[in-house]
Structure formats: structure tokens, C-alpha cells
Amino acid sequence: MLDPILLRNALQETADKLATTRGLTLPVADIETLEIERKALQIETQELQASRNRVAKEIGQRKSKGEDAKDLLTLAAAVPEKLKATEDRLTEIQERLLHILERVPNIPQSSVPLGNDESANVEVRRVGTPRQFDFPVKDHVELGADGGLDAEAGARLSGSRFTVLRGSIARLHRALAQFMLDVHVNEHGYLEHNVPLLVSPASMHGTGQLPKFGEDLFEVPYGTRLLAIDGNALSALRNALMRNDKTDTLSLVNGIAADAGLKALPRLPIGLWEDLQHPEALVATLHRWLWRRMYLIPTAEVSLTNLYADQIVDGESLPQRLTAHSLCFRAEAGAAGRDTRGMIRQHQFEKVELVQIARPDQSEAQLEEMTAHAETILRKLELPFRTMLLCSGDMGFASAKTYDIEVWLPSQNTYREISSCSNCEAFQARRMQARFRNATGKTELVHTLNGSGVAVGRALIAVMENYQTADGSIRVPSVLRPYLRGAEFA
RNA sequence: GGAGAGGUGGCAGAGUGGUCGAAUGCGCCGGAUUCGAAAUCCGGUUUACGGUUCCGCCGUAACGUGGGUUCGAAUCCCACCCUCUCCGCCA
């Protein structure tokens, strides 16, 4: 989340920046109107509260002295109703501002090249030379066709984008994960973690997956009870929506909640109102807002970074380096038809994640360090790669600067992403209130960084394809042999 | 799943309707004492937002979360979340 101060003091400037870098149009006029209203309402609210407090205190003092306070009581009786109305309006305005703000992406650093898509990314390094093959190159699907890499079995169990690994390929996969973790822990100074794969909506919000990118996630309801919604209740709700009647909508929604034994909403959140504008997804929307739920992490970044949510750490202890090997789950909703062959793009995959928590003065250097840490894995595996500085339009929502590392895939005769290292600056920290105490004793938001170190499934593919032999076996990279009882071939 | 206890400032811990943003202790910062240190003594020590005659002051909010009662809520009521103990079940 951007600093709300930007919307107050530098709105146009911020909007311009987002337009040129992200190609995004900020609703400047709306924000301005809301801000003016917010300010007026806040002052009004606070004045009412102050007068309420004064009178209440006076009553208390008189009563403790045994004096009469009847006149004050009649005077005070009118205040609560008026105050409640003002408070409610203020809450709504603040909610609407937050609704906009939490959907605005981070502003790229000035060193980030401008561009709309990957064609504007800049290559900063190229390491290793792709091997020359004196036989027809097979892709990983063909190399795993003996059953080592079984997409058909995966599909039978779960559907498309799932793969079963077997035998030496499964072991190679495991060896890769072990190797990466060992390098980062023993040579790069990261603290090994094993983290929850299921996290709360709050955690997803903290790293920026929610509220905007829920469709990319797997959502898990508590229990197996279905949310059955009475048809009459649904059509009544549709009716209220058509009439644009918020009061009715809220009471109908709460009626449905009560029928299902779920807790009622105290007021109609702006986000729910907006979701309800899509009547075709009514049931799903109600489910999401009324049902308690968890999410499968799309990356261990979510779990690792959120360890610092609502924490205040000592500035002297930064930067902190954390790593975890974890499963990752992605719905890949926007990638239909892309990378359907092989295990490049799966709903479930493994990754060794790197996270750093840094002071603002450190984060730029730490991004370079972390990217180098990820590259080290590929260097040790002797896989050719190139490092790309992503352009402004190709970066993720929370990032201020991102390097992608792309590994050489001979079957595709190109480099494919195997790691992404980002500096999110205070964007995530602000959402999750992750802070440190600086030298003067004041609290300040930390900077958060995350990077893949690296994607295990894609590393497996890269090893298979780059290390293939004429007879279709895989030579084992020397750094992995200790993990495979010294085996030379897999 | 059943029974019970509890969630308060960096930590510990008091506070059961009114001058409580909150006693006390620890920690931390500054000062005194000392050749220096320890001990001791004195003072200070939450965060966010708003206002301002802006480096000072004024106001508002926050005692797990969200509602409610009340002129007034950390304190009373309701719902939920979380933690701990015991029992049951379980990888």
C-alpha cells in the first residue's frame, strides 16, 4: 500500500507517476472529493467527541461530589445520536478511500526502465554458454516419458497442470530442493524455516495478494458444509440490488447468514457492495464474505514476510535473511492455454524462497545481494542464465524493483523465468505494520524483499534438458551428486 | 469435540462504570552521585490521525476483534478470533 500521505499532499504527482510507469489511471477527482469530505467529517466528529467528553466528565465530577447533574444529563442526551451518524459517515468515507488505495500498485524506483510489457525489460547479465548438442534435443516431457515425469497420472488424480514424479526424477527433484536450501543456509546466512501453507485472509492481504488477486489463489473453506441459499432469499437480494437499496441488501445478506448459522455483518462493506454488482456470482460472493476461509500460499513469501506483521524489531538486527522450501499453489486463472505442455506451469509446485527484512537504507543493496544469491544456485548447477531488470509495466503489484532470472531451456531455444527477486520497499510493511526501531528510538516501516532461490520444478526441467545425453538419460550436476549417493546419471 | 482460565503499554502485572492512556515493577533514555563503574536517587519513556500562532502546544482515537447498553465503557451485555490447562480423538 502506498503512503496515504501521497494522496493528500501529492495526489496529481502520484497519479502522473502511476500513469507513466504502470499505465494506470488513478481516479483523481474521486479521491480529491473523498479527501475533502474526510477532512471535514473528521474534524466534525472529533469536535462532537470532545464536547461529549467534556460534558460526561463534568457529570462525573458533580456526581462524585453528590451534586445534581440533571440539567447536564438532558443536555447530553441528544449528543450520541448525532455523533453516531457523523462517525458512520466518516467510517464509510475512510473505507472508500482505503478501498481505492489498497488496490493501487507500488511506484517503481527511478532506476526501473519504462515500458508496458516484457519487450522493454533490460538484460543486465548473461552467464554461461548454452551447450551445443550433436544429437536431436529432447524436451523434458520426452525425457520423462518413461514414467519419471507423468502428466497423465497427474491429470487422472487432479486434472490438468498436475504432474507425478517417479523414481530417479523424483529423487533429483528432492536433491535440488535440498541443495538450494543448504547453499542459502550454509553459505548465504539465511535462517531455515518450515512454514504454514494455509494462511489467513489477513496474511494474504499483508503481502498484497488480496484484495485484488484472489482469482489467482486457491481458497479453502472451513469444514465441508455447503452454504445453501434459499431461492426466495436470493431473488429478494437480486431485487434489492436492482433497486440500489443498501439497507435492504444488508439485512437480506444477514438473513442469509443467520439461516446458515454464520455471523452477521455489522454494516455493508464497500467491497461487498461492489462484488454484489456482479449478480452472476452472487452465491460465490456471499460465500466469500460470510464464510470463514483460508488460502493456499502461492509462494512462501506470504508466510515468511507475514512473520513480521504487527512486529517491531530492533533496527540493529537488520537485515534479516529467511528461507523456506515450500509447496506453492496457483490457480493460474489468467494463463489458460499457456505452457500447457510439460511442467513449466503447474497448479502445485515447489520453491525455495528467500526473504529479507531490511532498513530503508539497506534495501537497494540487499536486492542486489539476494539476486546474486539466487544466481549462485544456477552457477553451481552450471546452468546458463540471464538476469533481466523488469520494466515498470511488467513488475508485480507490490514491487518497486524486480530482477527476473531466466534459465536456458534448449528445447525451447530460449531463456525462461526461474526466479524473480523484488524489493517491495515499505509497500507490504505498511499493509502489515511491520516496523523496526531506528537509532533515535522511533518506529519506522521496514522494507521487505523476496526472491525465488529458485523454483524447484523449473530447475528440474532445466537440469533434465541441459544435462541430457544421446541415450536420453540425465547426467547429474556434480553439486547434486552428494545428495544422490554419488550417482553420475539419473 | 467437552470442561475451565485468560487476552491491558517493549516485557511482567494492577485496574469491575466517571479526573484511567491507564498504578507498580523490570527494561530503556537523560541527569545527579563516582577517578570510573556497580548500587542508589531524580526525571523521562505507546502508537495513529487531525488542528495549529508548527520544532512546542491543543484535540481525537486505540486496553484481542466487531457490535450493543449508557450522559460516560479497559470495566456491563452479545457474537467472533486467539492463547493456556485438563479430558477425548488424531498424523
Coordinates of C-alpha atoms (C1' of nucleotides) in Angstrom, one line a residue:
Chain A
M1 CA 0.0 0.0 0.0
L2 CA 1.2 3.5 -0.8
D3 CA 1.6 6.0 1.9
P4 CA -1.8 7.7 2.3
I5 CA 0.0 11.0 2.7
L6 CA 0.8 10.8 -1.0
L7 CA -2.9 11.0 -1.8
R8 CA -3.2 14.1 0.4
N9 CA -0.1 16.1 -0.4
A10 CA 1.0 14.9 -3.8
L11 CA -2.1 13.4 -5.5
Q12 CA -1.5 14.7 -9.0
E13 CA 2.2 13.9 -8.9
T14 CA 1.5 10.4 -7.7
A15 CA -1.2 9.9 -10.4
D16 CA 1.2 11.0 -13.1
K17 CA 3.9 8.7 -11.9
L18 CA 1.5 5.7 -11.9
A19 CA 0.3 6.7 -15.3
T20 CA 3.7 6.8 -16.9
T21 CA 5.1 3.8 -15.1
R22 CA 2.2 1.4 -14.7
G23 CA -0.2 2.8 -17.3
L24 CA -2.7 3.2 -14.6
T25 CA -5.3 5.9 -14.3
L26 CA -5.9 7.0 -10.7
P27 CA -9.4 8.4 -10.1
V28 CA -8.0 11.7 -9.0
A29 CA -11.3 13.7 -8.9
D30 CA -13.0 11.0 -6.8
I31 CA -10.1 10.8 -4.4
E32 CA -10.0 14.6 -4.0
T33 CA -13.7 14.7 -3.3
L34 CA -13.4 12.0 -0.7
E35 CA -10.4 13.6 0.9
I36 CA -12.2 16.9 1.3
E37 CA -15.2 15.1 2.8
R38 CA -13.0 13.0 5.0
K39 CA -11.2 16.0 6.5
A40 CA -14.5 17.9 7.2
L41 CA -16.1 14.8 8.7
Q42 CA -13.1 14.0 10.8
I43 CA -13.0 17.5 12.3
E44 CA -16.7 17.5 13.0
T45 CA -16.5 14.0 14.6
Q46 CA -13.7 15.0 16.8
E47 CA -15.4 18.2 17.9
L48 CA -18.5 16.2 18.8
Q49 CA -16.5 13.7 20.7
A50 CA -14.6 16.4 22.6
S51 CA -17.9 18.1 23.7
R52 CA -19.3 14.7 24.7
N53 CA -16.2 14.0 26.8
R54 CA -16.4 17.4 28.4
V55 CA -20.0 17.0 29.5
A56 CA -19.5 13.4 30.6
K57 CA -16.6 14.4 32.7
E58 CA -18.5 17.3 34.3
I59 CA -21.3 14.9 35.2
G60 CA -18.9 12.5 36.7
Q61 CA -17.3 15.2 38.8
R62 CA -20.6 16.6 40.1
K63 CA -21.9 13.1 40.9
S64 CA -18.8 12.3 42.9
K65 CA -19.4 15.4 44.9
G66 CA -23.0 14.4 45.4
E67 CA -24.3 17.4 43.3
D68 CA -27.2 17.4 41.0
A69 CA -26.5 17.0 37.2
K70 CA -29.9 16.8 35.8
D71 CA -29.5 19.8 33.5
L72 CA -26.3 18.3 32.1
L73 CA -28.0 15.0 31.5
T74 CA -30.7 16.5 29.4
L75 CA -28.1 18.5 27.5
A76 CA -26.0 15.3 26.9
A77 CA -28.9 13.1 25.8
A78 CA -29.0 14.5 22.3
V79 CA -25.3 14.0 21.5
P80 CA -25.0 10.2 20.9
E81 CA -27.4 10.0 18.0
K82 CA -25.8 12.9 16.2
L83 CA -22.3 11.6 16.9
K84 CA -23.2 8.1 15.7
A85 CA -24.4 9.5 12.4
T86 CA -21.2 11.5 11.8
E87 CA -19.0 8.6 12.9
D88 CA -20.8 6.3 10.5
R89 CA -20.3 8.6 7.6
L90 CA -16.7 9.1 8.4
T91 CA -16.2 5.4 8.6
E92 CA -17.8 5.0 5.2
I93 CA -15.6 7.6 3.6
Q94 CA -12.4 6.2 5.1
E95 CA -13.5 2.7 3.9
R96 CA -13.9 4.0 0.4
L97 CA -10.5 5.7 0.4
L98 CA -8.9 2.5 1.6
H99 CA -10.8 0.5 -1.0
I100 CA -9.1 2.6 -3.7
L101 CA -5.7 2.8 -2.0
E102 CA -5.2 -0.9 -1.3
R103 CA -5.8 -1.7 -5.0
V104 CA -3.1 0.8 -6.2
P105 CA 0.3 -0.9 -7.1
N106 CA 3.7 0.2 -5.8
I107 CA 5.6 3.0 -7.6
P108 CA 8.7 1.8 -9.4
Q109 CA 12.1 3.1 -8.4
S110 CA 13.7 5.6 -10.8
S111 CA 16.2 3.1 -11.9
V112 CA 13.4 0.9 -13.4
P113 CA 13.1 1.3 -17.2
L114 CA 9.7 2.4 -18.5
G115 CA 7.7 0.0 -20.6
N116 CA 4.4 -1.7 -20.9
D117 CA 5.4 -5.4 -21.3
E118 CA 8.3 -7.8 -21.2
S119 CA 9.7 -6.4 -24.5
A120 CA 11.0 -3.4 -22.6
N121 CA 12.9 -5.5 -20.0
V122 CA 16.6 -4.9 -19.9
E123 CA 19.2 -7.7 -19.8
V124 CA 21.8 -6.9 -17.1
R125 CA 23.9 -10.1 -17.2
R126 CA 24.3 -13.2 -19.2
V127 CA 26.2 -16.1 -17.6
G128 CA 27.3 -19.4 -19.2
T129 CA 27.1 -20.6 -22.7
P130 CA 24.3 -22.8 -23.9
R131 CA 25.7 -26.3 -24.7
Q132 CA 26.0 -27.4 -28.3
F133 CA 24.2 -30.8 -28.9
D134 CA 25.4 -33.3 -31.5
F135 CA 22.1 -35.1 -31.3
P136 CA 18.4 -34.1 -31.6
V137 CA 17.5 -32.3 -28.3
K138 CA 14.5 -33.7 -26.4
D139 CA 12.3 -31.6 -24.1
H140 CA 11.7 -32.6 -20.5
V141 CA 8.4 -34.2 -21.5
E142 CA 10.1 -36.7 -23.8
L143 CA 13.0 -37.1 -21.3
G144 CA 10.5 -38.1 -18.6
A145 CA 8.3 -40.2 -20.9
D146 CA 9.5 -43.5 -19.2
G147 CA 7.2 -42.5 -16.3
G148 CA 9.7 -40.4 -14.4
L149 CA 7.5 -37.4 -15.2
D150 CA 3.9 -38.5 -15.6
A151 CA 1.5 -35.7 -16.6
E152 CA -1.2 -38.3 -17.4
A153 CA -1.1 -39.7 -13.9
G154 CA -1.3 -36.2 -12.5
A155 CA -4.3 -35.4 -14.7
R156 CA -6.1 -38.6 -13.6
L157 CA -5.6 -37.7 -10.0
S158 CA -6.3 -34.0 -10.1
G159 CA -6.7 -32.6 -13.6
S160 CA -4.6 -30.5 -15.9
R161 CA -1.4 -28.8 -14.6
F162 CA -0.5 -31.6 -12.2
T163 CA 2.4 -34.0 -12.6
V164 CA 3.5 -37.1 -10.8
L165 CA 7.3 -37.5 -10.4
R166 CA 8.8 -41.0 -10.0
G167 CA 12.0 -42.8 -9.3
S168 CA 15.2 -41.1 -10.1
I169 CA 13.4 -37.9 -11.4
A170 CA 11.6 -37.6 -8.1
R171 CA 14.9 -38.0 -6.3
L172 CA 16.6 -35.5 -8.5
H173 CA 13.8 -33.1 -7.7
R174 CA 14.2 -33.6 -4.0
A175 CA 18.0 -33.3 -4.3
L176 CA 17.6 -29.9 -6.0
A177 CA 15.5 -28.6 -3.1
Q178 CA 17.9 -29.9 -0.5
F179 CA 20.9 -28.4 -2.3
M180 CA 19.3 -25.0 -2.7
L181 CA 18.3 -24.8 1.0
D182 CA 21.8 -26.0 2.1
V183 CA 23.5 -23.3 0.0
H184 CA 21.3 -20.5 1.3
V185 CA 21.6 -21.6 4.9
N186 CA 25.3 -22.6 5.0
E187 CA 26.8 -20.1 2.6
H188 CA 24.4 -17.2 2.4
G189 CA 23.4 -16.9 6.0
Y190 CA 19.6 -17.5 5.8
L191 CA 17.6 -18.9 8.6
E192 CA 15.8 -22.0 7.6
H193 CA 12.0 -22.1 8.1
N194 CA 9.2 -24.5 7.7
V195 CA 6.0 -22.5 7.3
P196 CA 2.2 -23.0 7.1
L197 CA 0.9 -23.5 3.6
L198 CA -2.6 -22.4 4.6
V199 CA -2.8 -18.8 5.7
S200 CA -5.5 -16.4 6.8
P201 CA -7.0 -13.7 4.6
A202 CA -5.2 -11.2 6.7
S203 CA -1.8 -12.7 5.7
M204 CA -2.8 -12.7 2.0
H205 CA -3.7 -9.1 2.4
G206 CA -0.4 -8.2 4.0
T207 CA 1.7 -9.3 1.1
G208 CA -0.7 -7.9 -1.5
Q209 CA -2.4 -11.0 -3.0
L210 CA -5.7 -9.7 -1.6
P211 CA -8.0 -8.0 -2.2
K212 CA -7.1 -7.7 -5.9
F213 CA -5.7 -11.1 -7.0
G214 CA -8.0 -13.6 -5.2
E215 CA -8.8 -15.3 -8.5
D216 CA -5.1 -16.5 -8.7
L217 CA -5.4 -18.3 -5.4
F218 CA -6.9 -21.5 -4.1
E219 CA -9.4 -20.7 -1.4
V220 CA -10.2 -23.3 1.3
P221 CA -13.4 -23.0 3.3
Y222 CA -13.5 -24.3 6.9
G223 CA -15.3 -27.6 7.1
T224 CA -17.3 -29.2 4.4
R225 CA -20.7 -27.8 5.0
L226 CA -22.2 -26.2 1.9
L227 CA -23.6 -22.8 2.0
A228 CA -27.1 -23.4 0.9
I229 CA -29.1 -20.3 0.0
D230 CA -32.8 -20.3 -0.2
G231 CA -34.0 -19.3 -3.7
N232 CA -36.5 -16.8 -2.3
A233 CA -33.8 -15.1 -0.3
L234 CA -31.6 -14.9 -3.4
S235 CA -34.3 -13.3 -5.6
A236 CA -35.2 -10.9 -2.8
L237 CA -31.5 -9.9 -2.7
R238 CA -31.4 -9.5 -6.5
N239 CA -34.4 -7.2 -6.2
A240 CA -32.7 -5.1 -3.5
L241 CA -29.6 -4.8 -5.7
M242 CA -31.7 -3.7 -8.6
R243 CA -33.3 -1.0 -6.5
N244 CA -29.8 0.0 -5.3
D245 CA -31.1 -0.4 -1.8
K246 CA -28.1 -0.8 0.5
T247 CA -30.1 -1.0 3.7
D248 CA -32.3 -3.9 2.4
T249 CA -29.2 -5.6 0.9
L250 CA -27.5 -5.7 4.2
S251 CA -30.5 -7.1 6.1
L252 CA -31.1 -9.7 3.4
V253 CA -27.4 -10.7 3.4
N254 CA -27.6 -11.0 7.2
G255 CA -30.7 -13.0 6.9
I256 CA -28.9 -15.5 4.7
A257 CA -26.0 -15.5 7.1
A258 CA -28.4 -16.3 10.0
D259 CA -30.0 -19.1 8.1
A260 CA -26.6 -20.7 7.5
G261 CA -25.6 -20.2 11.2
L262 CA -23.0 -17.6 10.2
K263 CA -22.3 -14.3 11.9
A264 CA -23.9 -11.2 10.7
L265 CA -22.1 -8.2 9.2
P266 CA -22.4 -5.0 11.3
R267 CA -22.6 -2.9 8.2
L268 CA -22.3 -3.2 4.5
P269 CA -18.6 -3.1 3.5
I270 CA -17.9 -1.2 0.3
G271 CA -16.1 -4.2 -1.1
L272 CA -19.1 -6.5 -0.7
W273 CA -21.4 -3.9 -2.3
E274 CA -19.0 -3.8 -5.3
D275 CA -18.8 -7.6 -5.5
L276 CA -22.6 -7.8 -5.4
Q277 CA -22.8 -5.7 -8.6
H278 CA -21.9 -9.0 -10.4
P279 CA -25.2 -10.9 -10.0
E280 CA -23.9 -13.9 -11.8
A281 CA -21.5 -14.6 -9.0
L282 CA -23.9 -13.9 -6.1
V283 CA -23.5 -17.2 -4.4
A284 CA -19.7 -17.2 -4.6
T285 CA -19.7 -13.6 -3.3
L286 CA -21.8 -14.4 -0.3
H287 CA -19.7 -17.4 0.3
R288 CA -16.5 -15.3 0.3
W289 CA -17.9 -12.6 2.6
L290 CA -19.8 -14.8 5.1
W291 CA -17.7 -17.9 5.3
R292 CA -14.5 -18.2 7.3
R293 CA -11.8 -19.3 5.0
M294 CA -8.1 -19.9 4.4
Y295 CA -5.8 -19.7 1.4
L296 CA -3.1 -21.9 0.0
I297 CA 0.0 -19.9 -0.4
P298 CA 1.1 -19.1 -3.9
T299 CA 4.7 -18.6 -2.6
A300 CA 6.4 -18.9 0.8
E301 CA 6.9 -15.2 0.6
V302 CA 3.5 -14.9 2.1
S303 CA 4.3 -16.9 5.2
L304 CA 7.8 -15.7 5.7
T305 CA 7.1 -12.0 5.2
N306 CA 4.0 -12.0 7.4
L307 CA 6.1 -13.3 10.3
Y308 CA 6.9 -9.7 10.8
A309 CA 3.3 -8.5 10.7
D310 CA 2.5 -6.3 13.7
Q311 CA 6.0 -6.8 15.0
I312 CA 8.6 -4.2 16.0
V313 CA 12.2 -5.4 15.6
D314 CA 15.4 -3.8 16.6
G315 CA 17.0 -1.8 13.7
E316 CA 20.4 -3.2 14.6
S317 CA 19.2 -6.8 13.8
L318 CA 18.5 -5.9 10.2
P319 CA 18.8 -7.1 7.5
Q320 CA 17.3 -10.4 8.4
R321 CA 17.5 -13.3 6.0
L322 CA 14.9 -16.1 5.9
T323 CA 14.4 -19.0 3.7
A324 CA 12.0 -21.9 3.3
H325 CA 11.4 -24.8 1.0
S326 CA 7.7 -25.0 0.4
L327 CA 4.9 -26.1 -1.8
C328 CA 3.2 -23.3 -3.8
F329 CA -0.3 -23.3 -5.2
R330 CA -1.6 -21.1 -8.0
A331 CA -4.9 -21.2 -9.8
E332 CA -3.3 -19.8 -13.0
A333 CA -6.7 -18.3 -13.8
G334 CA -5.2 -15.9 -16.3
A335 CA -3.0 -18.4 -18.0
A336 CA -5.4 -20.6 -19.8
G337 CA -3.7 -22.3 -22.8
R338 CA -0.2 -21.1 -21.8
D339 CA 2.6 -23.5 -21.2
T340 CA 0.2 -26.5 -21.2
R341 CA 2.9 -28.9 -22.3
G342 CA 5.1 -30.2 -19.6
M343 CA 5.6 -29.0 -16.0
I344 CA 6.5 -25.4 -16.7
R345 CA 3.3 -24.0 -15.3
Q346 CA 1.6 -26.2 -12.6
H347 CA -1.1 -25.6 -10.0
Q348 CA 1.2 -27.1 -7.4
F349 CA 4.9 -26.7 -7.4
E350 CA 7.9 -26.4 -5.0
K351 CA 10.1 -23.5 -4.5
V352 CA 12.9 -22.4 -2.2
E353 CA 12.1 -18.9 -1.2
L354 CA 14.4 -16.1 0.0
V355 CA 13.0 -13.2 2.1
Q356 CA 14.9 -10.3 3.6
I357 CA 13.7 -7.7 6.0
A358 CA 15.8 -4.6 5.8
R359 CA 16.1 -1.0 6.8
P360 CA 15.2 1.5 4.0
D361 CA 18.9 2.5 3.7
Q362 CA 19.8 -1.2 3.1
S363 CA 17.1 -2.4 0.8
E364 CA 18.7 -1.4 -2.5
A365 CA 21.9 -3.2 -1.7
Q366 CA 20.0 -6.2 -0.3
L367 CA 18.1 -6.7 -3.6
E368 CA 21.4 -7.0 -5.4
E369 CA 22.7 -9.4 -2.8
M370 CA 19.6 -11.6 -2.9
T371 CA 19.6 -11.7 -6.7
A372 CA 23.2 -12.8 -6.6
H373 CA 22.2 -15.5 -4.0
A374 CA 19.6 -16.9 -6.5
E375 CA 22.1 -16.7 -9.3
T376 CA 24.6 -18.7 -7.3
I377 CA 22.3 -21.7 -7.4
L378 CA 22.4 -21.6 -11.2
R379 CA 26.1 -21.0 -11.3
K380 CA 26.7 -24.0 -9.1
L381 CA 24.4 -26.1 -11.2
E382 CA 26.3 -24.8 -14.2
L383 CA 23.1 -23.8 -16.0
P384 CA 23.3 -20.9 -18.4
F385 CA 21.1 -18.0 -17.5
R386 CA 20.5 -14.3 -17.9
T387 CA 19.3 -11.7 -15.5
M388 CA 16.6 -9.2 -16.6
L389 CA 15.7 -5.9 -15.0
L390 CA 12.0 -5.8 -15.4
C391 CA 10.4 -2.7 -16.9
S392 CA 7.8 -0.7 -15.0
G393 CA 4.8 -2.3 -16.6
D394 CA 6.0 -5.9 -16.2
M395 CA 6.6 -5.8 -12.5
G396 CA 4.4 -7.3 -9.8
F397 CA 1.8 -5.3 -7.8
A398 CA 3.9 -4.9 -4.6
S399 CA 7.3 -4.4 -6.2
A400 CA 9.3 -1.3 -6.6
K401 CA 12.1 -3.0 -8.5
T402 CA 12.4 -6.6 -9.8
Y403 CA 15.1 -8.8 -11.3
D404 CA 14.0 -11.9 -13.1
I405 CA 16.5 -14.7 -13.6
E406 CA 15.9 -16.7 -16.7
V407 CA 17.4 -20.1 -17.3
W408 CA 18.3 -21.6 -20.7
L409 CA 16.0 -24.3 -22.0
P410 CA 17.5 -26.0 -25.0
S411 CA 14.2 -27.5 -26.2
Q412 CA 12.6 -24.1 -26.4
N413 CA 15.9 -22.5 -27.6
T414 CA 15.2 -19.6 -25.2
Y415 CA 15.6 -18.4 -21.6
R416 CA 12.6 -19.0 -19.2
E417 CA 11.9 -17.4 -15.9
I418 CA 13.2 -19.5 -12.9
S419 CA 13.4 -16.8 -10.3
S420 CA 12.0 -13.4 -9.5
C421 CA 13.6 -11.1 -6.9
S422 CA 11.8 -8.0 -5.8
N423 CA 12.3 -5.1 -3.4
C424 CA 8.8 -4.1 -2.1
E425 CA 10.2 -1.3 0.0
A426 CA 7.5 -0.3 2.6
F427 CA 4.6 -1.4 0.4
Q428 CA 3.9 -4.7 2.2
A429 CA 5.3 -3.4 5.5
R430 CA 2.7 -0.7 5.6
R431 CA -0.1 -3.2 5.0
M432 CA 1.0 -5.5 7.7
Q433 CA 2.5 -2.9 10.1
A434 CA 6.0 -4.5 10.1
R435 CA 8.3 -2.0 11.8
F436 CA 11.7 -1.5 13.3
R437 CA 13.0 0.8 16.0
N438 CA 15.6 3.2 14.5
A439 CA 18.7 4.7 16.1
T440 CA 16.7 7.5 17.6
G441 CA 14.2 5.0 19.1
K442 CA 11.4 5.9 16.7
T443 CA 9.5 3.2 14.9
E444 CA 9.7 3.1 11.1
L445 CA 8.3 0.7 8.5
V446 CA 10.8 -2.0 7.3
H447 CA 11.5 -2.7 3.7
T448 CA 10.6 -6.3 2.6
L449 CA 12.3 -8.2 -0.2
N450 CA 11.6 -11.6 -1.6
G451 CA 13.0 -13.8 -4.3
S452 CA 12.9 -17.3 -5.5
G453 CA 16.1 -19.2 -4.8
V454 CA 14.9 -20.9 -7.1
A455 CA 11.8 -22.6 -8.4
V456 CA 12.5 -26.3 -7.9
G457 CA 10.2 -27.7 -10.6
R458 CA 11.7 -25.4 -13.3
A459 CA 15.2 -26.2 -12.0
L460 CA 14.4 -29.8 -12.6
I461 CA 13.3 -29.2 -16.1
A462 CA 16.4 -27.1 -16.8
V463 CA 18.7 -29.8 -15.4
M464 CA 17.0 -32.5 -17.4
E465 CA 17.1 -30.6 -20.7
N466 CA 20.6 -29.2 -20.3
Y467 CA 22.2 -32.3 -18.9
Q468 CA 20.5 -34.8 -21.3
T469 CA 22.7 -37.4 -23.1
A470 CA 22.2 -39.0 -26.5
D471 CA 20.6 -42.1 -24.9
G472 CA 18.0 -40.0 -23.1
S473 CA 19.5 -40.3 -19.6
I474 CA 20.3 -37.3 -17.4
R475 CA 23.9 -36.6 -16.2
V476 CA 23.8 -35.4 -12.6
P477 CA 25.3 -32.0 -12.0
S478 CA 28.4 -32.5 -9.7
V479 CA 27.0 -30.4 -6.9
L480 CA 23.9 -32.7 -6.7
R481 CA 25.8 -36.0 -6.6
P482 CA 26.3 -35.9 -2.8
Y483 CA 22.6 -35.9 -2.5
L484 CA 22.2 -38.9 -4.8
R485 CA 24.7 -41.3 -3.3
G486 CA 27.3 -40.1 -5.8
A487 CA 25.3 -41.2 -8.8
E488 CA 26.6 -39.9 -12.1
F489 CA 23.4 -40.5 -14.1
A490 CA 19.7 -40.2 -13.1
Chain B
rG1 C1' -15.3 -32.1 20.3
rG2 C1' -16.2 -31.4 26.1
rA3 C1' -14.8 -28.5 30.7
rG4 C1' -12.2 -24.4 32.7
rA5 C1' -8.9 -20.0 32.8
rG6 C1' -7.3 -15.9 30.2
rG7 C1' -6.2 -11.9 26.2
rU8 C1' -4.2 -4.5 29.2
rG9 C1' 1.8 -0.2 27.1
rG10 C1' 8.9 -3.2 24.9
rC11 C1' 8.1 -7.2 29.0
rA12 C1' 5.7 -8.6 33.7
rG13 C1' 1.3 -7.1 36.0
rA14 C1' -2.8 -4.0 38.7
rG15 C1' -7.3 -1.9 37.5
rU16 C1' -15.0 -4.4 37.6
rG17 C1' -19.0 2.3 35.2
rG18 C1' -16.8 8.7 35.9
rU19 C1' -10.4 13.4 36.8
rC20 C1' -7.7 5.8 33.7
rG21 C1' -3.8 6.4 28.2
rA22 C1' -4.1 3.6 32.3
rA23 C1' -0.9 2.0 39.3
rU24 C1' 3.5 -0.7 40.3
rG25 C1' 7.9 -3.4 38.9
rC26 C1' 11.5 -4.6 35.1
rG27 C1' 13.8 -2.7 30.8
rC28 C1' 15.3 1.7 28.1
rC29 C1' 16.9 7.1 27.8
rG30 C1' 18.7 11.6 30.3
rG31 C1' 20.7 13.7 34.8
rA32 C1' 22.8 13.6 40.0
rU33 C1' 26.5 10.9 42.8
rU34 C1' 31.7 8.5 41.5
rC35 C1' 38.5 8.9 39.4
rG36 C1' 35.4 5.3 36.6
rA37 C1' 31.7 1.6 37.3
rA38 C1' 28.0 -1.0 40.2
rA39 C1' 24.4 0.3 43.7
rU40 C1' 21.3 4.5 44.9
rC41 C1' 18.5 8.9 43.9
rC42 C1' 15.7 12.4 40.4
rG43 C1' 13.3 13.0 35.8
rG44 C1' 11.6 11.0 31.2
rU45 C1' 9.8 6.8 28.3
rU46 C1' 3.0 3.9 23.4
rU47 C1' 1.0 4.5 18.7
rA48 C1' -2.1 6.6 14.8
rC49 C1' -4.7 10.6 13.0
rG50 C1' -6.4 15.8 12.9
rG51 C1' -5.6 21.1 14.2
rU52 C1' -2.1 24.7 15.0
rU53 C1' 0.4 31.3 16.1
rC54 C1' 4.3 24.1 13.8
rC55 C1' 10.3 22.0 16.4
rG56 C1' 6.1 23.5 21.1
rC57 C1' 1.1 23.1 22.2
rC58 C1' -4.2 21.5 21.6
rG59 C1' -7.7 17.8 20.3
rU60 C1' -9.5 12.7 18.9
rA61 C1' -8.9 7.5 18.8
rA62 C1' -6.8 2.8 20.4
rC63 C1' -6.9 -1.9 26.8
rG64 C1' -7.8 -9.3 21.3
rU65 C1' -11.8 -8.0 17.0
rG66 C1' -16.7 -6.3 15.8
rG67 C1' -21.4 -4.8 17.6
rG68 C1' -24.6 -3.1 21.8
rU69 C1' -26.2 -0.6 26.7
rU70 C1' -25.0 4.4 28.9
rC71 C1' -24.6 11.4 29.5
rG72 C1' -20.0 8.5 30.2
rA73 C1' -17.0 1.7 29.0
rA74 C1' -10.4 -1.3 29.9
rU75 C1' -14.6 -2.1 33.4
rC76 C1' -21.5 -4.2 31.9
rC77 C1' -24.1 -7.3 27.6
rC78 C1' -23.7 -10.2 22.8
rA79 C1' -21.0 -12.5 18.8
rC80 C1' -16.4 -13.9 17.0
rC81 C1' -11.0 -14.7 17.0
rC82 C1' -6.8 -16.3 19.6
rU83 C1' -3.8 -18.4 23.8
rC84 C1' -3.2 -21.7 28.0
rU85 C1' -4.7 -26.2 31.3
rC86 C1' -7.3 -30.8 31.7
rC87 C1' -10.2 -34.7 29.1
rG88 C1' -11.5 -37.1 24.4
rC89 C1' -9.9 -38.0 19.2
rC90 C1' -5.9 -38.0 15.9
rA91 C1' -0.7 -37.7 11.7

